[in-house]
């Protein structure tokens, strides 16, 4: 029956360095955060006293609403989408369904790789515990990846974290439709119209517990320049479209992270980049200590 401000003050004092320090403080912080995240709050370090961290409870900016479907792994022409039942938001792919995957099962607690494999096994009539089922899903997802940096990120993600996270490993979904315009850019231009959305697909999406949605973009030169090498030129208008799209996603509650394609020019640097990024991301969201 306490007001939130009193509850928050009490929980913050439980992990205050005058009460607990070191390992015990961290254990209490993690325990409290496990309870708070369901309501989109968490204890966040906000200062120090004598070298020991202090914490305050802050709201996490999760996306509101419940995921109802995913259209992803697009490997060909854009799917034409309609509604089987617009009241229930039941989506149906009317054309080019063979070039994409549609996931329509419950996503209340995020989406793990194991859950995606089970869905794929039901869809394809395969054995869910078979290594070949996992490999066939991996092959299908990689068909949608457009560049060597994207393929490297996808492969190294599983090599690096499958053993660490096991059944809790989040599914890394490639080429996911977010915004959708039934018209192609060429059709809009023919009618004298501009694009209605800055970008319709995300390079990668992770759906984590408690409503966290993580967008990972691997940026080639098309995100900040026009033309192709060696004659490509920086283009402020192109860059402005990129960052404008990021703003809208962040304001909607998505976390957006961009990795430059240049960071994949060297295999060692690329491995370090992918490993460090996902390690810090999963630690931030409490998936690893």
mmCIF file of C-alpha atoms in Angstrom:
data_model
loop_
_atom_site.group_PDB
_atom_site.id
_atom_site.type_symbol
_atom_site.label_atom_id
_atom_site.label_comp_id
_atom_site.label_asym_id
_atom_site.label_seq_id
_atom_site.Cartn_x
_atom_site.Cartn_y
_atom_site.Cartn_z
ATOM 1 C CA UNK A 1 0.000 0.000 0.000
ATOM 2 C CA UNK A 2 3.042 2.294 0.030
ATOM 3 C CA UNK A 3 3.327 4.949 -2.675
ATOM 4 C CA UNK A 4 5.997 4.222 -5.280
ATOM 5 C CA UNK A 5 8.329 6.919 -3.972
ATOM 6 C CA UNK A 6 8.473 5.229 -0.554
ATOM 7 C CA UNK A 7 9.034 1.766 -2.028
ATOM 8 C CA UNK A 8 11.806 3.086 -4.264
ATOM 9 C CA UNK A 9 13.520 4.893 -1.371
ATOM 10 C CA UNK A 10 13.420 1.698 0.710
ATOM 11 C CA UNK A 11 14.876 -0.461 -2.081
ATOM 12 C CA UNK A 12 17.597 2.085 -2.829
ATOM 13 C CA UNK A 13 18.637 2.042 0.835
ATOM 14 C CA UNK A 14 18.870 -1.765 0.796
ATOM 15 C CA UNK A 15 21.820 -1.442 -1.600
ATOM 16 C CA UNK A 16 23.281 1.768 -0.193
ATOM 17 C CA UNK A 17 27.010 1.423 0.654
ATOM 18 C CA UNK A 18 26.335 2.376 4.286
ATOM 19 C CA UNK A 19 24.222 -0.789 4.493
ATOM 20 C CA UNK A 20 25.904 -3.236 2.080
ATOM 21 C CA UNK A 21 29.105 -3.344 0.096
ATOM 22 C CA UNK A 22 30.951 -5.570 -2.313
ATOM 23 C CA UNK A 23 29.505 -8.929 -3.255
ATOM 24 C CA UNK A 24 26.512 -8.666 -0.919
ATOM 25 C CA UNK A 25 25.531 -5.298 -2.424
ATOM 26 C CA UNK A 26 25.714 -6.736 -5.937
ATOM 27 C CA UNK A 27 23.645 -9.789 -4.980
ATOM 28 C CA UNK A 28 20.909 -7.583 -3.507
ATOM 29 C CA UNK A 29 20.993 -5.305 -6.570
ATOM 30 C CA UNK A 30 20.540 -8.272 -8.913
ATOM 31 C CA UNK A 31 17.755 -9.750 -6.777
ATOM 32 C CA UNK A 32 15.845 -6.457 -6.675
ATOM 33 C CA UNK A 33 16.314 -5.873 -10.396
ATOM 34 C CA UNK A 34 14.888 -9.303 -11.192
ATOM 35 C CA UNK A 35 11.675 -8.154 -9.523
ATOM 36 C CA UNK A 36 11.671 -4.615 -10.895
ATOM 37 C CA UNK A 37 12.249 -5.398 -14.573
ATOM 38 C CA UNK A 38 8.802 -6.903 -14.988
ATOM 39 C CA UNK A 39 7.456 -3.396 -14.354
ATOM 40 C CA UNK A 40 10.128 -1.721 -16.520
ATOM 41 C CA UNK A 41 12.282 -0.336 -13.698
ATOM 42 C CA UNK A 42 15.794 -1.118 -12.508
ATOM 43 C CA UNK A 43 18.448 -0.026 -10.032
ATOM 44 C CA UNK A 44 21.028 2.028 -11.950
ATOM 45 C CA UNK A 45 24.354 3.216 -10.558
ATOM 46 C CA UNK A 46 24.197 6.987 -10.089
ATOM 47 C CA UNK A 47 27.288 7.831 -8.040
ATOM 48 C CA UNK A 48 29.811 6.655 -5.459
ATOM 49 C CA UNK A 49 30.558 7.047 -1.781
ATOM 50 C CA UNK A 50 34.138 6.225 -0.755
ATOM 51 C CA UNK A 51 34.565 4.270 -3.953
ATOM 52 C CA UNK A 52 31.388 2.234 -3.457
ATOM 53 C CA UNK A 53 28.472 2.573 -5.927
ATOM 54 C CA UNK A 54 25.139 4.137 -5.045
ATOM 55 C CA UNK A 55 21.959 3.314 -6.934
ATOM 56 C CA UNK A 56 18.672 4.913 -7.872
ATOM 57 C CA UNK A 57 15.598 3.284 -9.382
ATOM 58 C CA UNK A 58 14.935 4.435 -12.928
ATOM 59 C CA UNK A 59 12.374 3.496 -15.513
ATOM 60 C CA UNK A 60 13.601 1.403 -18.421
ATOM 61 C CA UNK A 61 12.314 2.510 -21.786
ATOM 62 C CA UNK A 62 10.785 -0.702 -23.045
ATOM 63 C CA UNK A 63 8.461 -0.739 -26.041
ATOM 64 C CA UNK A 64 4.823 -0.595 -25.049
ATOM 65 C CA UNK A 65 2.455 -3.176 -26.504
ATOM 66 C CA UNK A 66 2.757 -6.901 -27.108
ATOM 67 C CA UNK A 67 4.432 -8.356 -30.219
ATOM 68 C CA UNK A 68 1.797 -10.065 -32.352
ATOM 69 C CA UNK A 69 3.812 -11.246 -35.352
ATOM 70 C CA UNK A 70 7.246 -11.093 -36.933
ATOM 71 C CA UNK A 71 7.940 -10.922 -40.653
ATOM 72 C CA UNK A 72 11.638 -11.536 -41.111
ATOM 73 C CA UNK A 73 14.481 -13.212 -43.041
ATOM 74 C CA UNK A 74 13.344 -11.552 -46.249
ATOM 75 C CA UNK A 75 15.540 -12.902 -49.040
ATOM 76 C CA UNK A 76 13.763 -11.639 -52.148
ATOM 77 C CA UNK A 77 11.053 -9.251 -53.342
ATOM 78 C CA UNK A 78 9.157 -7.394 -50.649
ATOM 79 C CA UNK A 79 6.165 -9.396 -49.398
ATOM 80 C CA UNK A 80 2.706 -8.051 -50.105
ATOM 81 C CA UNK A 81 0.822 -8.036 -46.816
ATOM 82 C CA UNK A 82 -2.891 -8.065 -46.062
ATOM 83 C CA UNK A 83 -5.094 -8.679 -43.051
ATOM 84 C CA UNK A 84 -6.910 -11.962 -42.612
ATOM 85 C CA UNK A 85 -8.750 -10.278 -39.745
ATOM 86 C CA UNK A 86 -7.938 -6.596 -39.229
ATOM 87 C CA UNK A 87 -9.760 -6.501 -35.883
ATOM 88 C CA UNK A 88 -7.476 -9.178 -34.462
ATOM 89 C CA UNK A 89 -4.475 -7.882 -36.422
ATOM 90 C CA UNK A 90 -4.101 -11.264 -38.158
ATOM 91 C CA UNK A 91 -1.573 -10.674 -40.918
ATOM 92 C CA UNK A 92 -1.342 -12.731 -44.089
ATOM 93 C CA UNK A 93 1.346 -12.570 -46.797
ATOM 94 C CA UNK A 94 -0.497 -12.343 -50.108
ATOM 95 C CA UNK A 95 2.510 -12.503 -52.427
ATOM 96 C CA UNK A 96 6.207 -13.428 -52.180
ATOM 97 C CA UNK A 97 5.581 -15.507 -49.053
ATOM 98 C CA UNK A 98 8.299 -17.899 -50.203
ATOM 99 C CA UNK A 99 10.896 -15.176 -49.615
ATOM 100 C CA UNK A 100 10.144 -14.461 -45.950
ATOM 101 C CA UNK A 101 9.254 -16.098 -42.642
ATOM 102 C CA UNK A 102 6.250 -15.195 -40.481
ATOM 103 C CA UNK A 103 6.284 -15.932 -36.746
ATOM 104 C CA UNK A 104 2.880 -15.585 -35.077
ATOM 105 C CA UNK A 105 3.289 -17.346 -31.734
ATOM 106 C CA UNK A 106 3.292 -15.812 -28.239
ATOM 107 C CA UNK A 107 6.237 -13.543 -27.451
ATOM 108 C CA UNK A 108 5.415 -12.569 -23.882
ATOM 109 C CA UNK A 109 8.942 -13.148 -22.505
ATOM 110 C CA UNK A 110 11.077 -12.394 -25.510
ATOM 111 C CA UNK A 111 12.267 -14.896 -28.095
ATOM 112 C CA UNK A 112 15.136 -17.314 -27.533
ATOM 113 C CA UNK A 113 17.021 -19.272 -30.155
ATOM 114 C CA UNK A 114 15.677 -22.549 -28.720
ATOM 115 C CA UNK A 115 12.075 -21.288 -29.006
ATOM 116 C CA UNK A 116 12.710 -20.240 -32.601
ATOM 117 C CA UNK A 117 14.161 -23.678 -33.387
ATOM 118 C CA UNK A 118 11.066 -25.359 -31.919
ATOM 119 C CA UNK A 119 8.836 -23.157 -34.077
ATOM 120 C CA UNK A 120 10.934 -23.974 -37.167
ATOM 121 C CA UNK A 121 10.756 -27.699 -36.400
ATOM 122 C CA UNK A 122 6.932 -27.577 -36.225
ATOM 123 C CA UNK A 123 6.793 -25.516 -39.406
ATOM 124 C CA UNK A 124 9.058 -27.866 -41.360
ATOM 125 C CA UNK A 125 7.973 -31.122 -39.747
ATOM 126 C CA UNK A 126 11.447 -31.763 -38.328
ATOM 127 C CA UNK A 127 12.794 -33.082 -35.035
ATOM 128 C CA UNK A 128 13.301 -30.090 -32.669
ATOM 129 C CA UNK A 129 16.283 -31.648 -30.867
ATOM 130 C CA UNK A 130 18.147 -32.515 -34.049
ATOM 131 C CA UNK A 131 21.331 -30.617 -34.887
ATOM 132 C CA UNK A 132 20.264 -30.709 -38.531
ATOM 133 C CA UNK A 133 17.088 -28.767 -37.641
ATOM 134 C CA UNK A 134 19.207 -26.021 -36.086
ATOM 135 C CA UNK A 135 21.538 -25.998 -39.064
ATOM 136 C CA UNK A 136 18.677 -25.803 -41.555
ATOM 137 C CA UNK A 137 17.191 -22.814 -39.703
ATOM 138 C CA UNK A 138 20.595 -21.141 -39.641
ATOM 139 C CA UNK A 139 21.010 -21.677 -43.375
ATOM 140 C CA UNK A 140 17.577 -20.219 -44.079
ATOM 141 C CA UNK A 141 18.240 -17.131 -41.971
ATOM 142 C CA UNK A 142 21.627 -16.555 -43.600
ATOM 143 C CA UNK A 143 19.984 -16.513 -47.034
ATOM 144 C CA UNK A 144 18.576 -13.086 -46.119
ATOM 145 C CA UNK A 145 21.924 -11.544 -45.174
ATOM 146 C CA UNK A 146 23.105 -9.113 -47.796
ATOM 147 C CA UNK A 147 26.751 -8.452 -46.930
ATOM 148 C CA UNK A 148 29.861 -10.219 -45.584
ATOM 149 C CA UNK A 149 29.828 -8.087 -42.370
ATOM 150 C CA UNK A 150 26.234 -9.167 -41.635
ATOM 151 C CA UNK A 151 27.110 -12.814 -42.200
ATOM 152 C CA UNK A 152 30.182 -12.520 -39.988
ATOM 153 C CA UNK A 153 28.180 -10.921 -37.161
ATOM 154 C CA UNK A 154 25.518 -13.639 -37.395
ATOM 155 C CA UNK A 155 28.043 -16.499 -37.342
ATOM 156 C CA UNK A 156 30.239 -15.088 -34.590
ATOM 157 C CA UNK A 157 27.236 -14.287 -32.391
ATOM 158 C CA UNK A 158 26.410 -17.995 -32.130
ATOM 159 C CA UNK A 159 30.002 -19.150 -31.859
ATOM 160 C CA UNK A 160 30.631 -16.719 -29.023
ATOM 161 C CA UNK A 161 27.429 -16.956 -26.949
ATOM 162 C CA UNK A 162 25.728 -20.292 -27.617
ATOM 163 C CA UNK A 163 27.834 -22.063 -25.046
ATOM 164 C CA UNK A 164 27.651 -19.224 -22.518
ATOM 165 C CA UNK A 165 23.901 -18.598 -22.520
ATOM 166 C CA UNK A 166 22.587 -21.980 -23.617
ATOM 167 C CA UNK A 167 18.786 -22.089 -23.597
ATOM 168 C CA UNK A 168 18.636 -18.384 -22.658
ATOM 169 C CA UNK A 169 20.392 -17.255 -25.855
ATOM 170 C CA UNK A 170 18.178 -14.640 -27.565
ATOM 171 C CA UNK A 171 17.280 -15.316 -31.186
ATOM 172 C CA UNK A 172 19.128 -13.000 -33.562
ATOM 173 C CA UNK A 173 16.495 -12.255 -36.214
ATOM 174 C CA UNK A 174 17.757 -10.893 -39.539
ATOM 175 C CA UNK A 175 15.991 -8.566 -41.977
ATOM 176 C CA UNK A 176 12.896 -7.847 -39.873
ATOM 177 C CA UNK A 177 10.105 -5.671 -41.243
ATOM 178 C CA UNK A 178 9.100 -2.873 -38.892
ATOM 179 C CA UNK A 179 7.536 -0.105 -40.955
ATOM 180 C CA UNK A 180 5.592 -1.348 -43.929
ATOM 181 C CA UNK A 181 4.542 0.489 -47.057
ATOM 182 C CA UNK A 182 2.609 -1.505 -49.680
ATOM 183 C CA UNK A 183 4.238 0.580 -52.416
ATOM 184 C CA UNK A 184 7.821 0.174 -53.530
ATOM 185 C CA UNK A 185 10.116 3.181 -53.708
ATOM 186 C CA UNK A 186 9.999 3.003 -57.530
ATOM 187 C CA UNK A 187 6.189 3.075 -57.470
ATOM 188 C CA UNK A 188 6.164 6.082 -55.166
ATOM 189 C CA UNK A 189 8.631 7.968 -57.350
ATOM 190 C CA UNK A 190 6.562 7.208 -60.447
ATOM 191 C CA UNK A 191 3.629 8.921 -58.708
ATOM 192 C CA UNK A 192 5.785 11.878 -57.733
ATOM 193 C CA UNK A 193 5.884 10.900 -54.049
ATOM 194 C CA UNK A 194 8.765 10.456 -51.660
ATOM 195 C CA UNK A 195 9.395 7.486 -49.391
ATOM 196 C CA UNK A 196 6.967 7.355 -46.478
ATOM 197 C CA UNK A 197 9.400 5.645 -44.095
ATOM 198 C CA UNK A 198 13.136 6.127 -43.731
ATOM 199 C CA UNK A 199 13.708 2.376 -43.532
ATOM 200 C CA UNK A 200 11.301 -0.521 -43.610
ATOM 201 C CA UNK A 201 13.602 -3.321 -42.455
ATOM 202 C CA UNK A 202 16.006 -3.735 -39.569
ATOM 203 C CA UNK A 203 19.265 -5.612 -40.139
ATOM 204 C CA UNK A 204 18.850 -7.545 -36.872
ATOM 205 C CA UNK A 205 16.346 -7.610 -34.019
ATOM 206 C CA UNK A 206 16.552 -9.229 -30.588
ATOM 207 C CA UNK A 207 13.480 -9.552 -28.371
ATOM 208 C CA UNK A 208 14.629 -9.743 -24.756
ATOM 209 C CA UNK A 209 12.585 -10.344 -21.589
ATOM 210 C CA UNK A 210 10.495 -7.546 -20.086
ATOM 211 C CA UNK A 211 9.702 -5.861 -23.380
ATOM 212 C CA UNK A 212 13.234 -4.891 -24.432
ATOM 213 C CA UNK A 213 13.672 -4.732 -28.206
ATOM 214 C CA UNK A 214 17.196 -4.356 -29.546
ATOM 215 C CA UNK A 215 17.908 -3.206 -33.092
ATOM 216 C CA UNK A 216 21.395 -3.840 -34.497
ATOM 217 C CA UNK A 217 22.334 -2.177 -37.775
ATOM 218 C CA UNK A 218 25.482 -2.963 -39.742
ATOM 219 C CA UNK A 219 26.182 0.233 -41.648
ATOM 220 C CA UNK A 220 27.642 0.201 -45.107
ATOM 221 C CA UNK A 221 28.373 3.359 -47.063
ATOM 222 C CA UNK A 222 24.739 3.555 -48.253
ATOM 223 C CA UNK A 223 23.877 4.953 -44.821
ATOM 224 C CA UNK A 224 26.017 8.060 -45.196
ATOM 225 C CA UNK A 225 27.034 8.473 -48.845
ATOM 226 C CA UNK A 226 25.855 8.227 -52.427
ATOM 227 C CA UNK A 227 27.389 6.269 -55.280
ATOM 228 C CA UNK A 228 29.751 3.322 -54.979
ATOM 229 C CA UNK A 229 33.445 3.026 -54.371
ATOM 230 C CA UNK A 230 35.745 4.494 -55.551
ATOM 231 C CA UNK A 231 33.471 7.409 -56.526
ATOM 232 C CA UNK A 232 31.232 7.401 -53.424
ATOM 233 C CA UNK A 233 30.701 10.788 -51.800
ATOM 234 C CA UNK A 234 29.516 11.787 -48.340
ATOM 235 C CA UNK A 235 25.845 12.790 -48.453
ATOM 236 C CA UNK A 236 24.380 14.837 -45.567
ATOM 237 C CA UNK A 237 20.814 14.105 -46.747
ATOM 238 C CA UNK A 238 21.414 10.344 -46.644
ATOM 239 C CA UNK A 239 22.956 10.558 -43.184
ATOM 240 C CA UNK A 240 20.059 12.721 -41.980
ATOM 241 C CA UNK A 241 17.549 10.038 -43.059
ATOM 242 C CA UNK A 242 19.514 7.445 -41.123
ATOM 243 C CA UNK A 243 19.627 9.365 -37.849
ATOM 244 C CA UNK A 244 16.003 10.518 -38.216
ATOM 245 C CA UNK A 245 14.888 6.911 -38.410
ATOM 246 C CA UNK A 246 16.951 6.133 -35.303
ATOM 247 C CA UNK A 247 15.271 8.938 -33.369
ATOM 248 C CA UNK A 248 11.787 7.623 -34.092
ATOM 249 C CA UNK A 249 12.760 4.097 -33.025
ATOM 250 C CA UNK A 250 14.389 5.261 -29.787
ATOM 251 C CA UNK A 251 11.434 7.443 -28.891
ATOM 252 C CA UNK A 252 9.199 4.386 -29.390
ATOM 253 C CA UNK A 253 11.295 2.501 -26.825
ATOM 254 C CA UNK A 254 13.654 0.519 -29.071
ATOM 255 C CA UNK A 255 17.372 0.366 -28.340
ATOM 256 C CA UNK A 256 19.271 1.065 -31.564
ATOM 257 C CA UNK A 257 22.940 0.185 -32.015
ATOM 258 C CA UNK A 258 24.961 0.750 -35.173
ATOM 259 C CA UNK A 259 28.169 -1.056 -36.074
ATOM 260 C CA UNK A 260 30.162 0.350 -38.965
ATOM 261 C CA UNK A 261 30.974 -2.031 -41.775
ATOM 262 C CA UNK A 262 34.535 -0.666 -41.577
ATOM 263 C CA UNK A 263 34.911 -2.448 -38.231
ATOM 264 C CA UNK A 264 34.729 -5.772 -40.106
ATOM 265 C CA UNK A 265 37.695 -5.045 -42.369
ATOM 266 C CA UNK A 266 39.932 -7.166 -40.124
ATOM 267 C CA UNK A 267 38.872 -10.571 -38.751
ATOM 268 C CA UNK A 268 40.469 -10.071 -35.349
ATOM 269 C CA UNK A 269 38.946 -6.609 -34.914
ATOM 270 C CA UNK A 270 35.573 -7.906 -36.077
ATOM 271 C CA UNK A 271 35.590 -10.734 -33.524
ATOM 272 C CA UNK A 272 36.498 -8.309 -30.738
ATOM 273 C CA UNK A 273 33.806 -5.848 -31.827
ATOM 274 C CA UNK A 274 31.003 -8.430 -31.899
ATOM 275 C CA UNK A 275 32.080 -10.156 -28.683
ATOM 276 C CA UNK A 276 32.474 -6.941 -26.697
ATOM 277 C CA UNK A 277 29.219 -5.430 -27.917
ATOM 278 C CA UNK A 278 26.979 -8.392 -27.132
ATOM 279 C CA UNK A 279 28.754 -9.091 -23.825
ATOM 280 C CA UNK A 280 28.073 -5.556 -22.627
ATOM 281 C CA UNK A 281 24.533 -5.618 -24.021
ATOM 282 C CA UNK A 282 23.626 -8.879 -22.263
ATOM 283 C CA UNK A 283 25.247 -7.708 -19.042
ATOM 284 C CA UNK A 284 23.229 -4.507 -19.203
ATOM 285 C CA UNK A 285 20.017 -6.534 -19.509
ATOM 286 C CA UNK A 286 20.929 -9.002 -16.789
ATOM 287 C CA UNK A 287 21.397 -12.052 -19.030
ATOM 288 C CA UNK A 288 24.989 -12.565 -17.909
ATOM 289 C CA UNK A 289 26.712 -11.440 -14.681
#
